[in-house]
PDB file of C-alpha atoms and ligand atoms in Angstrom:
ATOM      1  CA  MET A 518      56.496   8.254  19.868  1.00 88.00           C
ATOM      2  CA  ASP A 519      54.804  11.476  18.817  1.00 93.00           C
ATOM      3  CA  MET A 520      52.475  10.517  16.011  1.00 97.00           C
ATOM      4  CA  GLY A 521      52.518  14.041  14.639  1.00 98.00           C
ATOM      5  CA  ILE A 522      48.745  14.464  14.293  1.00 98.00           C
ATOM      6  CA  LYS A 523      47.932  16.696  17.261  1.00 98.00           C
ATOM      7  CA  GLY A 524      45.259  19.243  16.141  1.00 98.00           C
ATOM      8  CA  ARG A 525      44.166  17.235  13.102  1.00 98.00           C
ATOM      9  CA  LYS A 526      40.422  16.601  12.580  1.00 98.00           C
ATOM     10  CA  ALA A 527      39.034  13.089  12.223  1.00 99.00           C
ATOM     11  CA  ILE A 528      35.692  11.518  11.406  1.00 99.00           C
ATOM     12  CA  VAL A 529      35.259   8.142  13.060  1.00 99.00           C
ATOM     13  CA  CYS A 530      32.154   6.318  11.928  1.00 98.00           C
ATOM     14  CA  ALA A 531      30.203   3.715  14.033  1.00 98.00           C
ATOM     15  CA  ALA A 532      32.201   4.712  17.126  1.00 98.00           C
ATOM     16  CA  SER A 533      29.991   4.540  20.225  1.00 98.00           C
ATOM     17  CA  LYS A 534      31.413   1.130  21.083  1.00 98.00           C
ATOM     18  CA  GLY A 535      33.690  -1.681  19.983  1.00 98.00           C
ATOM     19  CA  LEU A 536      36.404  -1.138  17.324  1.00 98.00           C
ATOM     20  CA  GLY A 537      35.225   2.333  16.214  1.00 98.00           C
ATOM     21  CA  ARG A 538      35.286   3.471  19.784  1.00 98.00           C
ATOM     22  CA  GLY A 539      38.815   2.011  20.219  1.00 98.00           C
ATOM     23  CA  CYS A 540      39.941   4.041  17.101  1.00 99.00           C
ATOM     24  CA  ALA A 541      38.328   7.229  18.305  1.00 99.00           C
ATOM     25  CA  MET A 542      39.893   6.953  21.806  1.00 98.00           C
ATOM     26  CA  ALA A 543      43.338   6.269  20.435  1.00 98.00           C
ATOM     27  CA  LEU A 544      43.131   9.215  17.987  1.00 98.00           C
ATOM     28  CA  ALA A 545      41.928  11.423  20.792  1.00 98.00           C
ATOM     29  CA  HIS A 546      44.944  10.438  22.874  1.00 98.00           C
ATOM     30  CA  GLU A 547      47.028  11.737  20.012  1.00 98.00           C
ATOM     31  CA  GLY A 548      45.316  15.126  20.317  1.00 98.00           C
ATOM     32  CA  VAL A 549      43.008  14.681  17.303  1.00 98.00           C
ATOM     33  CA  ASP A 550      39.634  16.534  17.428  1.00 98.00           C
ATOM     34  CA  LEU A 551      36.770  14.151  16.580  1.00 98.00           C
ATOM     35  CA  VAL A 552      33.352  13.834  14.923  1.00 99.00           C
ATOM     36  CA  ILE A 553      32.069  10.478  16.103  1.00 98.00           C
ATOM     37  CA  ASN A 554      29.011   8.734  14.811  1.00 98.00           C
ATOM     38  CA  ALA A 555      26.548   5.958  15.741  1.00 98.00           C
ATOM     39  CA  ARG A 556      22.757   5.614  15.556  1.00 98.00           C
ATOM     40  CA  THR A 557      21.957   5.397  19.270  1.00 98.00           C
ATOM     41  CA  LYS A 558      22.132   8.928  20.599  1.00 98.00           C
ATOM     42  CA  ALA A 559      22.451   8.191  24.325  1.00 98.00           C
ATOM     43  CA  GLU A 560      25.278   5.708  23.943  1.00 98.00           C
ATOM     44  CA  LEU A 561      27.073   7.946  21.442  1.00 98.00           C
ATOM     45  CA  GLU A 562      26.886  11.016  23.753  1.00 98.00           C
ATOM     46  CA  ALA A 563      28.177   8.943  26.661  1.00 98.00           C
ATOM     47  CA  THR A 564      31.181   7.869  24.596  1.00 98.00           C
ATOM     48  CA  ALA A 565      31.802  11.394  23.437  1.00 98.00           C
ATOM     49  CA  GLU A 566      31.754  12.613  27.017  1.00 98.00           C
ATOM     50  CA  GLU A 567      34.098   9.914  28.141  1.00 98.00           C
ATOM     51  CA  ILE A 568      36.597  10.792  25.337  1.00 98.00           C
ATOM     52  CA  ARG A 569      36.405  14.460  26.175  1.00 98.00           C
ATOM     53  CA  LYS A 570      37.043  13.812  29.869  1.00 98.00           C
ATOM     54  CA  LYS A 571      39.977  11.417  29.280  1.00 98.00           C
ATOM     55  CA  THR A 572      41.743  13.326  26.534  1.00 98.00           C
ATOM     56  CA  GLY A 573      40.613  16.948  26.485  1.00 98.00           C
ATOM     57  CA  VAL A 574      39.996  16.976  22.690  1.00 98.00           C
ATOM     58  CA  LYS A 575      36.908  18.445  21.002  1.00 98.00           C
ATOM     59  CA  VAL A 576      34.382  15.738  20.326  1.00 99.00           C
ATOM     60  CA  THR A 577      31.171  16.260  18.265  1.00 98.00           C
ATOM     61  CA  ALA A 578      28.616  13.473  18.285  1.00 98.00           C
ATOM     62  CA  VAL A 579      26.409  12.997  15.283  1.00 98.00           C
ATOM     63  CA  ALA A 580      23.733  10.400  15.832  1.00 98.00           C
ATOM     64  CA  VAL A 581      22.750   9.079  12.460  1.00 98.00           C
ATOM     65  CA  ASP A 582      22.739   6.001  10.306  1.00 98.00           C
ATOM     66  CA  VAL A 583      25.980   6.354   8.328  1.00 98.00           C
ATOM     67  CA  THR A 584      24.752   3.943   5.628  1.00 98.00           C
ATOM     68  CA  THR A 585      22.272   6.582   4.402  1.00 98.00           C
ATOM     69  CA  ASP A 586      22.969   9.639   2.195  1.00 98.00           C
ATOM     70  CA  ALA A 587      21.260  11.929   4.780  1.00 98.00           C
ATOM     71  CA  GLY A 588      23.398  10.453   7.540  1.00 98.00           C
ATOM     72  CA  ARG A 589      26.656  10.887   5.751  1.00 98.00           C
ATOM     73  CA  LYS A 590      25.765  14.480   4.784  1.00 98.00           C
ATOM     74  CA  GLN A 591      25.231  15.296   8.508  1.00 98.00           C
ATOM     75  CA  VAL A 592      28.488  13.751   9.448  1.00 98.00           C
ATOM     76  CA  LEU A 593      30.379  15.676   6.768  1.00 98.00           C
ATOM     77  CA  ALA A 594      28.572  18.942   7.706  1.00 98.00           C
ATOM     78  CA  ALA A 595      30.040  18.540  11.166  1.00 98.00           C
ATOM     79  CA  CYS A 596      33.533  18.081   9.745  1.00 98.00           C
ATOM     80  CA  PRO A 597      33.659  19.303   6.112  1.00 98.00           C
ATOM     81  CA  GLU A 598      37.507  19.175   5.862  1.00 98.00           C
ATOM     82  CA  PRO A 599      38.560  16.012   7.687  1.00 98.00           C
ATOM     83  CA  ASP A 600      42.256  15.074   7.777  1.00 98.00           C
ATOM     84  CA  ILE A 601      41.428  11.566   8.931  1.00 99.00           C
ATOM     85  CA  ILE A 602      38.459   9.260   8.243  1.00 99.00           C
ATOM     86  CA  VAL A 603      37.900   5.910   9.873  1.00 99.00           C
ATOM     87  CA  ASN A 604      35.212   4.128   7.925  1.00 98.00           C
ATOM     88  CA  ASN A 605      33.175   1.632   9.845  1.00 98.00           C
ATOM     89  CA  ALA A 606      29.554   0.364  10.138  1.00 98.00           C
ATOM     90  CA  GLY A 607      27.829  -2.651  11.526  1.00 95.00           C
ATOM     91  CA  GLY A 608      28.582  -5.990   9.792  1.00 95.00           C
ATOM     92  CA  PRO A 609      26.030  -7.884   7.758  1.00 94.00           C
ATOM     93  CA  PRO A 610      24.235 -10.868   9.346  1.00 92.00           C
ATOM     94  CA  PRO A 611      25.446 -14.430   8.914  1.00 90.00           C
ATOM     95  CA  GLY A 612      23.391 -16.929   6.902  1.00 93.00           C
ATOM     96  CA  ASP A 613      23.118 -19.199   3.850  1.00 96.00           C
ATOM     97  CA  PHE A 614      23.512 -17.452   0.515  1.00 96.00           C
ATOM     98  CA  ARG A 615      20.498 -19.446  -0.784  1.00 98.00           C
ATOM     99  CA  ASP A 616      18.251 -17.365   1.514  1.00 98.00           C
ATOM    100  CA  TRP A 617      19.621 -13.986   0.623  1.00 98.00           C
ATOM    101  CA  GLN A 618      17.518 -11.853  -1.756  1.00 98.00           C
ATOM    102  CA  ARG A 619      18.763  -8.815  -3.782  1.00 98.00           C
ATOM    103  CA  ASP A 620      17.826  -6.476  -0.931  1.00 98.00           C
ATOM    104  CA  ASP A 621      20.004  -8.307   1.538  1.00 98.00           C
ATOM    105  CA  TRP A 622      22.988  -7.867  -0.846  1.00 98.00           C
ATOM    106  CA  ILE A 623      22.133  -4.164  -1.467  1.00 98.00           C
ATOM    107  CA  LYS A 624      22.123  -3.579   2.306  1.00 98.00           C
ATOM    108  CA  ALA A 625      25.488  -5.232   2.837  1.00 98.00           C
ATOM    109  CA  ILE A 626      27.041  -3.445  -0.161  1.00 98.00           C
ATOM    110  CA  ASP A 627      25.614  -0.139   1.004  1.00 98.00           C
ATOM    111  CA  ALA A 628      26.992  -0.492   4.555  1.00 98.00           C
ATOM    112  CA  ASN A 629      30.321  -2.171   3.921  1.00 98.00           C
ATOM    113  CA  MET A 630      31.371  -1.026   0.451  1.00 98.00           C
ATOM    114  CA  LEU A 631      29.496   1.996  -0.827  1.00 98.00           C
ATOM    115  CA  THR A 632      29.399   3.995   2.445  1.00 98.00           C
ATOM    116  CA  PRO A 633      33.261   4.013   2.738  1.00 98.00           C
ATOM    117  CA  ILE A 634      33.526   4.771  -1.004  1.00 98.00           C
ATOM    118  CA  GLU A 635      31.179   7.745  -0.573  1.00 98.00           C
ATOM    119  CA  PHE A 636      33.317   9.136   2.272  1.00 98.00           C
ATOM    120  CA  ILE A 637      36.475   8.678   0.178  1.00 98.00           C
ATOM    121  CA  LYS A 638      34.787  10.447  -2.748  1.00 98.00           C
ATOM    122  CA  ALA A 639      33.653  13.330  -0.587  1.00 98.00           C
ATOM    123  CA  SER A 640      36.991  13.895   1.136  1.00 98.00           C
ATOM    124  CA  VAL A 641      39.891  12.743  -0.887  1.00 98.00           C
ATOM    125  CA  ASP A 642      40.262  15.791  -3.289  1.00 98.00           C
ATOM    126  CA  GLY A 643      40.265  18.226  -0.341  1.00 98.00           C
ATOM    127  CA  MET A 644      42.827  16.085   1.496  1.00 98.00           C
ATOM    128  CA  MET A 645      45.070  15.896  -1.592  1.00 98.00           C
ATOM    129  CA  LYS A 646      44.844  19.701  -2.069  1.00 98.00           C
ATOM    130  CA  ARG A 647      45.847  20.172   1.565  1.00 98.00           C
ATOM    131  CA  GLY A 648      48.648  17.623   1.168  1.00 98.00           C
ATOM    132  CA  PHE A 649      47.597  15.354   4.045  1.00 98.00           C
ATOM    133  CA  GLY A 650      45.000  12.702   4.506  1.00 98.00           C
ATOM    134  CA  ARG A 651      44.568   9.297   6.176  1.00 99.00           C
ATOM    135  CA  ILE A 652      41.660   6.966   5.498  1.00 99.00           C
ATOM    136  CA  VAL A 653      41.336   3.694   7.343  1.00 99.00           C
ATOM    137  CA  ASN A 654      38.612   1.213   6.419  1.00 98.00           C
ATOM    138  CA  ILE A 655      37.649  -1.232   9.144  1.00 98.00           C
ATOM    139  CA  THR A 656      36.866  -4.402   7.159  1.00 98.00           C
ATOM    140  CA  SER A 657      37.377  -8.014   8.386  1.00 97.00           C
ATOM    141  CA  SER A 658      39.756 -10.912   8.418  1.00 97.00           C
ATOM    142  CA  SER A 659      37.096 -12.431   6.136  1.00 94.00           C
ATOM    143  CA  VAL A 660      38.589 -10.452   3.248  1.00 95.00           C
ATOM    144  CA  LYS A 661      41.746 -12.611   3.602  1.00 95.00           C
ATOM    145  CA  ALA A 662      40.236 -15.846   4.822  1.00 95.00           C
ATOM    146  CA  PRO A 663      36.516 -15.981   3.966  1.00 94.00           C
ATOM    147  CA  ILE A 664      34.023 -17.260   6.535  1.00 91.00           C
ATOM    148  CA  ASP A 665      31.364 -19.386   4.804  1.00 92.00           C
ATOM    149  CA  ILE A 666      28.319 -18.150   6.809  1.00 92.00           C
ATOM    150  CA  LEU A 667      29.483 -14.544   6.322  1.00 94.00           C
ATOM    151  CA  GLY A 668      29.107 -14.474   2.552  1.00 97.00           C
ATOM    152  CA  LEU A 669      27.551 -10.945   2.619  1.00 97.00           C
ATOM    153  CA  SER A 670      30.586  -9.721   4.420  1.00 96.00           C
ATOM    154  CA  ASN A 671      33.125 -11.595   2.361  1.00 97.00           C
ATOM    155  CA  GLY A 672      31.633 -10.196  -0.790  1.00 97.00           C
ATOM    156  CA  ALA A 673      30.865  -6.568   0.098  1.00 98.00           C
ATOM    157  CA  ARG A 674      34.175  -6.003   1.944  1.00 98.00           C
ATOM    158  CA  SER A 675      36.198  -7.549  -0.817  1.00 97.00           C
ATOM    159  CA  GLY A 676      34.529  -5.191  -3.290  1.00 98.00           C
ATOM    160  CA  LEU A 677      35.680  -2.212  -1.084  1.00 98.00           C
ATOM    161  CA  THR A 678      39.214  -3.711  -0.829  1.00 98.00           C
ATOM    162  CA  GLY A 679      39.478  -4.018  -4.587  1.00 98.00           C
ATOM    163  CA  PHE A 680      38.381  -0.458  -5.190  1.00 98.00           C
ATOM    164  CA  VAL A 681      40.787   0.931  -2.563  1.00 98.00           C
ATOM    165  CA  ALA A 682      43.718  -1.040  -4.033  1.00 98.00           C
ATOM    166  CA  GLY A 683      43.507   1.205  -7.095  1.00 98.00           C
ATOM    167  CA  VAL A 684      42.735   4.632  -5.643  1.00 98.00           C
ATOM    168  CA  ALA A 685      45.205   4.344  -2.819  1.00 98.00           C
ATOM    169  CA  ARG A 686      47.985   4.311  -5.276  1.00 98.00           C
ATOM    170  CA  VAL A 687      46.831   7.473  -6.907  1.00 98.00           C
ATOM    171  CA  THR A 688      46.331   9.573  -3.713  1.00 98.00           C
ATOM    172  CA  VAL A 689      49.600   8.685  -1.961  1.00 98.00           C
ATOM    173  CA  ARG A 690      51.627  11.045  -4.210  1.00 98.00           C
ATOM    174  CA  HIS A 691      49.565  13.844  -2.619  1.00 98.00           C
ATOM    175  CA  GLY A 692      50.068  12.795   0.988  1.00 98.00           C
ATOM    176  CA  VAL A 693      46.853  10.799   1.221  1.00 99.00           C
ATOM    177  CA  THR A 694      46.941   7.113   2.233  1.00 99.00           C
ATOM    178  CA  ILE A 695      44.086   4.620   2.321  1.00 99.00           C
ATOM    179  CA  ASN A 696      44.425   1.304   4.074  1.00 98.00           C
ATOM    180  CA  GLY A 697      42.286  -1.527   5.443  1.00 98.00           C
ATOM    181  CA  LEU A 698      42.452  -2.806   9.000  1.00 98.00           C
ATOM    182  CA  LEU A 699      41.188  -6.419   9.112  1.00 98.00           C
ATOM    183  CA  PRO A 700      39.987  -7.473  12.501  1.00 98.00           C
ATOM    184  CA  GLY A 701      40.083 -11.082  13.580  1.00 97.00           C
ATOM    185  CA  PRO A 702      38.134 -11.844  16.785  1.00 96.00           C
ATOM    186  CA  PHE A 703      37.962  -8.800  19.049  1.00 97.00           C
ATOM    187  CA  ASP A 704      36.144  -8.681  22.350  1.00 96.00           C
ATOM    188  CA  THR A 705      33.179  -6.450  21.390  1.00 96.00           C
ATOM    189  CA  ASP A 706      29.345  -6.706  21.595  1.00 93.00           C
ATOM    190  CA  ARG A 707      29.320  -8.028  18.091  1.00 90.00           C
ATOM    191  CA  LEU A 708      31.484 -10.984  19.026  1.00 91.00           C
ATOM    192  CA  ARG A 709      29.490 -11.535  22.257  1.00 92.00           C
ATOM    193  CA  ASN A 710      26.266 -11.592  20.238  1.00 89.00           C
ATOM    194  CA  THR A 711      27.551 -14.340  17.918  1.00 86.00           C
ATOM    195  CA  ALA A 712      28.657 -16.268  21.033  1.00 91.00           C
ATOM    196  CA  LYS A 713      25.110 -15.833  22.473  1.00 91.00           C
ATOM    197  CA  ALA A 714      23.594 -17.586  19.428  1.00 84.00           C
ATOM    198  CA  GLU A 715      26.071 -20.413  19.813  1.00 87.00           C
ATOM    199  CA  ALA A 716      25.436 -20.720  23.572  1.00 92.00           C
ATOM    200  CA  GLU A 717      21.658 -20.986  23.027  1.00 90.00           C
ATOM    201  CA  LYS A 718      22.248 -23.805  20.539  1.00 87.00           C
ATOM    202  CA  SER A 719      24.818 -25.780  22.656  1.00 89.00           C
ATOM    203  CA  GLY A 720      23.419 -25.139  26.182  1.00 92.00           C
ATOM    204  CA  ALA A 721      26.785 -23.673  27.338  1.00 94.00           C
ATOM    205  CA  THR A 722      26.938 -20.127  28.784  1.00 95.00           C
ATOM    206  CA  VAL A 723      28.141 -17.148  26.749  1.00 93.00           C
ATOM    207  CA  ASP A 724      31.283 -16.936  28.872  1.00 93.00           C
ATOM    208  CA  GLN A 725      32.031 -20.588  28.266  1.00 95.00           C
ATOM    209  CA  VAL A 726      31.642 -20.218  24.510  1.00 95.00           C
ATOM    210  CA  MET A 727      33.822 -17.028  24.565  1.00 95.00           C
ATOM    211  CA  ALA A 728      36.544 -18.771  26.626  1.00 95.00           C
ATOM    212  CA  GLU A 729      36.568 -21.770  24.297  1.00 95.00           C
ATOM    213  CA  ARG A 730      36.834 -19.503  21.236  1.00 95.00           C
ATOM    214  CA  ALA A 731      39.564 -17.432  22.837  1.00 97.00           C
ATOM    215  CA  LYS A 732      41.639 -20.568  23.536  1.00 97.00           C
ATOM    216  CA  LEU A 733      41.557 -21.496  19.894  1.00 96.00           C
ATOM    217  CA  ASN A 734      43.327 -18.312  18.845  1.00 98.00           C
ATOM    218  CA  PRO A 735      47.152 -18.631  18.701  1.00 98.00           C
ATOM    219  CA  ALA A 736      47.359 -15.716  21.131  1.00 98.00           C
ATOM    220  CA  GLY A 737      45.066 -17.573  23.544  1.00 98.00           C
ATOM    221  CA  ARG A 738      42.815 -14.588  23.784  1.00 98.00           C
ATOM    222  CA  PHE A 739      40.629 -12.171  21.841  1.00 98.00           C
ATOM    223  CA  GLY A 740      41.899  -8.787  20.648  1.00 98.00           C
ATOM    224  CA  ASP A 741      41.274  -5.751  22.748  1.00 98.00           C
ATOM    225  CA  PRO A 742      39.523  -2.803  20.905  1.00 98.00           C
ATOM    226  CA  GLU A 743      42.091  -0.562  22.499  1.00 98.00           C
ATOM    227  CA  GLU A 744      44.964  -2.250  20.713  1.00 98.00           C
ATOM    228  CA  PHE A 745      42.963  -2.134  17.506  1.00 98.00           C
ATOM    229  CA  GLY A 746      42.633   1.681  18.021  1.00 98.00           C
ATOM    230  CA  GLN A 747      46.355   1.977  18.521  1.00 98.00           C
ATOM    231  CA  ALA A 748      47.129   0.302  15.216  1.00 98.00           C
ATOM    232  CA  CYS A 749      44.565   2.612  13.595  1.00 98.00           C
ATOM    233  CA  ALA A 750      46.198   5.691  15.202  1.00 98.00           C
ATOM    234  CA  PHE A 751      49.571   4.606  13.841  1.00 98.00           C
ATOM    235  CA  LEU A 752      48.206   4.259  10.271  1.00 98.00           C
ATOM    236  CA  CYS A 753      46.593   7.644  10.663  1.00 98.00           C
ATOM    237  CA  SER A 754      49.849   9.190  11.920  1.00 98.00           C
ATOM    238  CA  ALA A 755      52.304  11.463  10.176  1.00 98.00           C
ATOM    239  CA  LYS A 756      54.823   8.513  10.444  1.00 98.00           C
ATOM    240  CA  ALA A 757      52.744   6.221   8.155  1.00 98.00           C
ATOM    241  CA  GLY A 758      52.797   8.183   4.928  1.00 98.00           C
ATOM    242  CA  PHE A 759      54.560   5.395   2.947  1.00 98.00           C
ATOM    243  CA  ILE A 760      51.940   2.822   3.844  1.00 98.00           C
ATOM    244  CA  THR A 761      49.025   2.769   1.381  1.00 98.00           C
ATOM    245  CA  GLY A 762      46.750   0.251  -0.286  1.00 98.00           C
ATOM    246  CA  GLN A 763      47.588  -2.256   2.422  1.00 98.00           C
ATOM    247  CA  ASN A 764      45.369  -4.643   4.316  1.00 98.00           C
ATOM    248  CA  ILE A 765      46.672  -5.258   7.768  1.00 98.00           C
ATOM    249  CA  LEU A 766      45.376  -8.295   9.659  1.00 98.00           C
ATOM    250  CA  LEU A 767      44.966  -8.054  13.405  1.00 98.00           C
ATOM    251  CA  ASP A 768      44.040 -11.545  14.428  1.00 98.00           C
ATOM    252  CA  GLY A 769      46.528 -12.804  16.958  1.00 98.00           C
ATOM    253  CA  GLY A 770      48.090 -15.031  14.256  1.00 98.00           C
ATOM    254  CA  ALA A 771      44.885 -16.917  13.439  1.00 97.00           C
ATOM    255  CA  PHE A 772      45.463 -16.785   9.619  1.00 97.00           C
ATOM    256  CA  PRO A 773      47.919 -19.647   9.151  1.00 95.00           C
ATOM    257  CA  GLY A 774      49.780 -18.365   6.095  1.00 94.00           C
ATOM    258  CA  THR A 775      53.444 -17.399   5.718  1.00 94.00           C
ATOM    259  CA  LEU A 776      52.429 -14.114   3.986  1.00 90.00           C
TER     260      LEU A 776
HETATM  261  P1  NAP B 309      30.042  -3.405  17.899  1.00 74.33           P
HETATM  262  O1  NAP B 309      30.882  -3.536  19.144  1.00 74.33           O
HETATM  263  O2  NAP B 309      28.702  -4.029  17.803  1.00 74.33           O
HETATM  264  O3  NAP B 309      29.946  -1.819  17.614  1.00 74.33           O
HETATM  265  C1  NAP B 309      29.296  -1.375  16.433  1.00 74.33           C
HETATM  266  C2  NAP B 309      29.251   0.058  16.424  1.00 74.33           C
HETATM  267  O4  NAP B 309      28.795   0.515  15.145  1.00 74.33           O
HETATM  268  C3  NAP B 309      28.332   0.709  17.405  1.00 74.33           C
HETATM  269  O5  NAP B 309      28.855   1.950  17.874  1.00 74.33           O
HETATM  270  C4  NAP B 309      27.020   0.916  16.666  1.00 74.33           C
HETATM  271  O6  NAP B 309      26.180   1.833  17.227  1.00 74.33           O
HETATM  272  C5  NAP B 309      27.650   1.360  15.369  1.00 74.33           C
HETATM  273  N1  NAP B 309      26.792   1.215  14.134  1.00 74.33           N
HETATM  274  C6  NAP B 309      26.336   0.015  13.635  1.00 74.33           C
HETATM  275  N2  NAP B 309      25.641   0.241  12.536  1.00 74.33           N
HETATM  276  C7  NAP B 309      25.719   1.613  12.234  1.00 74.33           C
HETATM  277  C8  NAP B 309      25.165   2.428  11.258  1.00 74.33           C
HETATM  278  N3  NAP B 309      24.451   1.935  10.272  1.00 74.33           N
HETATM  279  N4  NAP B 309      25.434   3.783  11.289  1.00 74.33           N
HETATM  280  C9  NAP B 309      26.164   4.251  12.324  1.00 74.33           C
HETATM  281  N5  NAP B 309      26.689   3.553  13.323  1.00 74.33           N
HETATM  282  C10 NAP B 309      26.440   2.195  13.333  1.00 74.33           C
HETATM  283  O7  NAP B 309      30.879  -4.013  16.620  1.00 74.33           O
HETATM  284  P2  NAP B 309      32.447  -4.161  16.366  1.00 74.33           P
HETATM  285  O8  NAP B 309      32.788  -5.445  16.845  1.00 74.33           O
HETATM  286  O9  NAP B 309      33.150  -2.982  16.867  1.00 74.33           O
HETATM  287  O10 NAP B 309      32.453  -4.262  14.807  1.00 74.33           O
HETATM  288  C11 NAP B 309      32.730  -3.166  13.958  1.00 74.33           C
HETATM  289  C12 NAP B 309      32.912  -3.655  12.579  1.00 74.33           C
HETATM  290  O11 NAP B 309      33.995  -4.623  12.474  1.00 74.33           O
HETATM  291  C13 NAP B 309      31.630  -4.405  12.012  1.00 74.33           C
HETATM  292  O12 NAP B 309      31.475  -4.164  10.653  1.00 74.33           O
HETATM  293  C14 NAP B 309      32.072  -5.861  12.200  1.00 74.33           C
HETATM  294  O13 NAP B 309      31.373  -6.722  11.421  1.00 74.33           O
HETATM  295  C15 NAP B 309      33.531  -5.834  11.943  1.00 74.33           C
HETATM  296  N6  NAP B 309      34.244  -6.983  12.516  1.00 74.33           N
HETATM  297  C16 NAP B 309      34.348  -7.146  13.841  1.00 74.33           C
HETATM  298  C17 NAP B 309      35.013  -8.201  14.413  1.00 74.33           C
HETATM  299  C18 NAP B 309      35.129  -8.451  15.858  1.00 74.33           C
HETATM  300  O14 NAP B 309      35.674  -9.482  16.254  1.00 74.33           O
HETATM  301  N7  NAP B 309      34.561  -7.631  16.716  1.00 74.33           N
HETATM  302  C19 NAP B 309      35.627  -9.065  13.493  1.00 74.33           C
HETATM  303  C20 NAP B 309      35.605  -8.863  12.143  1.00 74.33           C
HETATM  304  C21 NAP B 309      34.857  -7.748  11.639  1.00 74.33           C
HETATM  305  P3  NAP B 309      24.598   1.905  16.892  1.00 74.33           P
HETATM  306  O15 NAP B 309      24.096   0.470  16.928  1.00 74.33           O
HETATM  307  O16 NAP B 309      24.060   2.709  18.023  1.00 74.33           O
HETATM  308  O17 NAP B 309      24.469   2.472  15.569  1.00 74.33           O
END
């Protein structure tokens, strides 16, 4: 299927690896020129070069912390009129809410709620004027089914989801959709790092912990960042203009609800 976005311009945040990289690669395969971002320059440049080689699109790498005002300004300077934005950043750490101080909450809210809102604020009027825009926020399955030790993530991402629910219904009349993609367990460094901590505690190897966890998913496996990217590319496509304000769970069926 031709997604109808060849030649469009996208910003994909936090995209040197994992889910952000999956989204960047899938958009590039649709002929979308990219500004990609992450903090670690060497890794980001390597990803940018790989995407260029595989797809032939224009890729600009902006190595900044996207959760800062200065970082976001640099990203937007590299792509002042984006057609597509994929909002993403690292997730907050797990823990016990009794240990979290105001500063921990502010960091989580900055990264996982206010940063996407700032990008929406900076881009949505231009997108509406031009009659086309796609914004996808990478959040988490924890928005739908909270995970007790991820209270910072549950809270900050639900705040973003609530905000988007309102604004996405105002922008759609002007061709601009805003949706959430909610990852369950995807095979990325982030997931491997959480398995590392469990392995250290239990004495098992990281691969054993990963295999056990994968078995528990109804699909019998983890998600692949590539398939996450393909879902993102569809939401960003010209074909998805009637989908807005939705939160799409990609979890292999782990959430046990009927709806
Ligand atoms: P990952 O494989 O660890 O990749 C994270 C990417 O984000 C890297 O490119 C990293 O590069 C970049 N990044 C992190 N903080 C950044 C910042 N402040 N500014 C710019 N770039 C930043 O993680 P992932 O699994 O793809 O996760 C992506 C998001 O989805 C996270 O918020 C995570 O909590 C959420 N999520 C993931 C899963 C899963 O199963 N994988 C499940 C639910 C939710 P640098 O470190 O170089 O900046």
